[in-house]
Each structure stands twice: as structure tokens, then as C-alpha cells.
mmCIF file of C-alpha atoms in Angstrom:
data_model
loop_
_atom_site.group_PDB
_atom_site.id
_atom_site.type_symbol
_atom_site.label_atom_id
_atom_site.label_comp_id
_atom_site.label_asym_id
_atom_site.label_seq_id
_atom_site.Cartn_x
_atom_site.Cartn_y
_atom_site.Cartn_z
ATOM 1 C CA MET Q 1 -12.897 -10.884 6.816
ATOM 2 C CA ILE Q 2 -9.133 -10.777 7.199
ATOM 3 C CA THR Q 3 -7.292 -7.470 7.615
ATOM 4 C CA ILE Q 4 -3.803 -7.257 6.157
ATOM 5 C CA ILE Q 5 -1.466 -4.417 7.120
ATOM 6 C CA ILE Q 6 1.282 -3.579 4.643
ATOM 7 C CA PRO Q 7 3.930 -1.120 5.825
ATOM 8 C CA THR Q 8 6.070 0.296 3.022
ATOM 9 C CA TYR Q 9 9.026 2.626 2.653
ATOM 10 C CA ASN Q 10 10.384 3.524 -0.797
ATOM 11 C CA ARG Q 11 9.755 0.096 -2.339
ATOM 12 C CA PRO Q 12 6.910 0.509 -4.832
ATOM 13 C CA GLN Q 13 7.834 -2.651 -6.738
ATOM 14 C CA TYR Q 14 7.168 -4.777 -3.649
ATOM 15 C CA LEU Q 15 3.867 -3.042 -2.941
ATOM 16 C CA LYS Q 16 2.718 -3.801 -6.478
ATOM 17 C CA ARG Q 17 3.854 -7.415 -6.146
ATOM 18 C CA ILE Q 18 1.985 -8.076 -2.907
ATOM 19 C CA LEU Q 19 -1.178 -6.339 -4.111
ATOM 20 C CA SER Q 20 -1.031 -8.466 -7.271
ATOM 21 C CA TYR Q 21 -0.837 -11.562 -5.089
ATOM 22 C CA TYR Q 22 -3.969 -10.654 -3.119
ATOM 23 C CA ASP Q 23 -5.736 -9.593 -6.298
ATOM 24 C CA GLU Q 24 -5.056 -13.019 -7.802
ATOM 25 C CA TYR Q 25 -6.346 -14.954 -4.789
ATOM 26 C CA GLY Q 26 -9.588 -13.103 -4.209
ATOM 27 C CA THR Q 27 -10.992 -9.974 -2.669
ATOM 28 C CA ALA Q 28 -11.984 -11.204 0.797
ATOM 29 C CA TYR Q 29 -9.362 -8.984 2.382
ATOM 30 C CA ASN Q 30 -9.347 -5.583 4.001
ATOM 31 C CA ILE Q 31 -5.907 -4.181 3.167
ATOM 32 C CA ILE Q 32 -4.295 -1.289 5.013
ATOM 33 C CA VAL Q 33 -1.219 0.304 3.427
ATOM 34 C CA ALA Q 34 0.914 2.453 5.752
ATOM 35 C CA ASP Q 35 3.268 4.424 3.515
ATOM 36 C CA SER Q 36 6.306 6.260 4.918
ATOM 37 C CA SER Q 37 7.924 6.742 1.518
ATOM 38 C CA SER Q 38 9.308 9.930 0.035
ATOM 39 C CA ASP Q 39 6.800 12.210 -1.686
ATOM 40 C CA GLU Q 40 7.852 11.042 -5.148
ATOM 41 C CA ILE Q 41 7.424 7.363 -4.273
ATOM 42 C CA LYS Q 42 4.110 8.049 -2.515
ATOM 43 C CA LYS Q 43 2.732 9.256 -5.840
ATOM 44 C CA VAL Q 44 3.843 6.004 -7.491
ATOM 45 C CA ASN Q 45 2.269 3.984 -4.669
ATOM 46 C CA GLU Q 46 -1.003 5.911 -4.945
ATOM 47 C CA GLU Q 47 -1.134 5.163 -8.685
ATOM 48 C CA THR Q 48 -0.404 1.499 -8.013
ATOM 49 C CA ILE Q 49 -3.160 1.284 -5.405
ATOM 50 C CA SER Q 50 -5.673 2.948 -7.718
ATOM 51 C CA SER Q 51 -4.998 0.246 -10.317
ATOM 52 C CA PHE Q 52 -6.344 -2.374 -7.878
ATOM 53 C CA SER Q 53 -9.848 -0.928 -7.634
ATOM 54 C CA ASN Q 54 -11.414 -4.333 -6.929
ATOM 55 C CA LEU Q 55 -9.458 -4.674 -3.646
ATOM 56 C CA ASP Q 56 -10.601 -3.022 -0.423
ATOM 57 C CA ILE Q 57 -7.535 -0.856 0.299
ATOM 58 C CA GLN Q 58 -7.188 1.873 2.901
ATOM 59 C CA TYR Q 59 -4.138 4.031 2.240
ATOM 60 C CA PHE Q 60 -2.412 6.056 4.943
ATOM 61 C CA ASN Q 61 0.431 8.498 4.382
ATOM 62 C CA SER Q 62 2.705 8.570 7.357
ATOM 63 C CA TYR Q 63 5.930 10.376 7.945
ATOM 64 C CA SER Q 64 8.720 10.332 10.417
ATOM 65 C CA ALA Q 65 9.246 13.386 12.536
ATOM 66 C CA ASP Q 66 12.666 14.979 12.490
ATOM 67 C CA ILE Q 67 13.726 14.468 16.069
ATOM 68 C CA ASN Q 68 16.915 16.186 17.173
#
């Protein structure tokens, strides 16, 4: 099985596009989504991911620390 890592940051349209691509070409993938988006966009991404229930997707919320 192939593992695909998809990092994303405030670009839900691209996440949907790439998940649609892998959905079209089969389900022999383990997909990891690392999301550093804003809270509002994370909700959109979570909804998008839930619409691809036939794909094996692991979703991780990540955030950047405010370093001063």
C-alpha cells in the first residue's frame, strides 16, 4: 500500500481536488492530511474529508506556535 502525505494550509479547494483525484483512481492508498489551516478552514476541510468515506484518510490538526 502507498502512503500519501498531503500538507495543507488554508486551501480547501485544492484538498478537495486532490482527494477527488485519488478517489477516481482507486482506494489502494493510505492518505495522511496534515492541516495547519485556520479554525474556520479546518471545519471546511473536515467536511470535505468526511465526504470521501471510501478513502483511507488520517486527518491531523496541526498548528504553528507563536514564537517571539
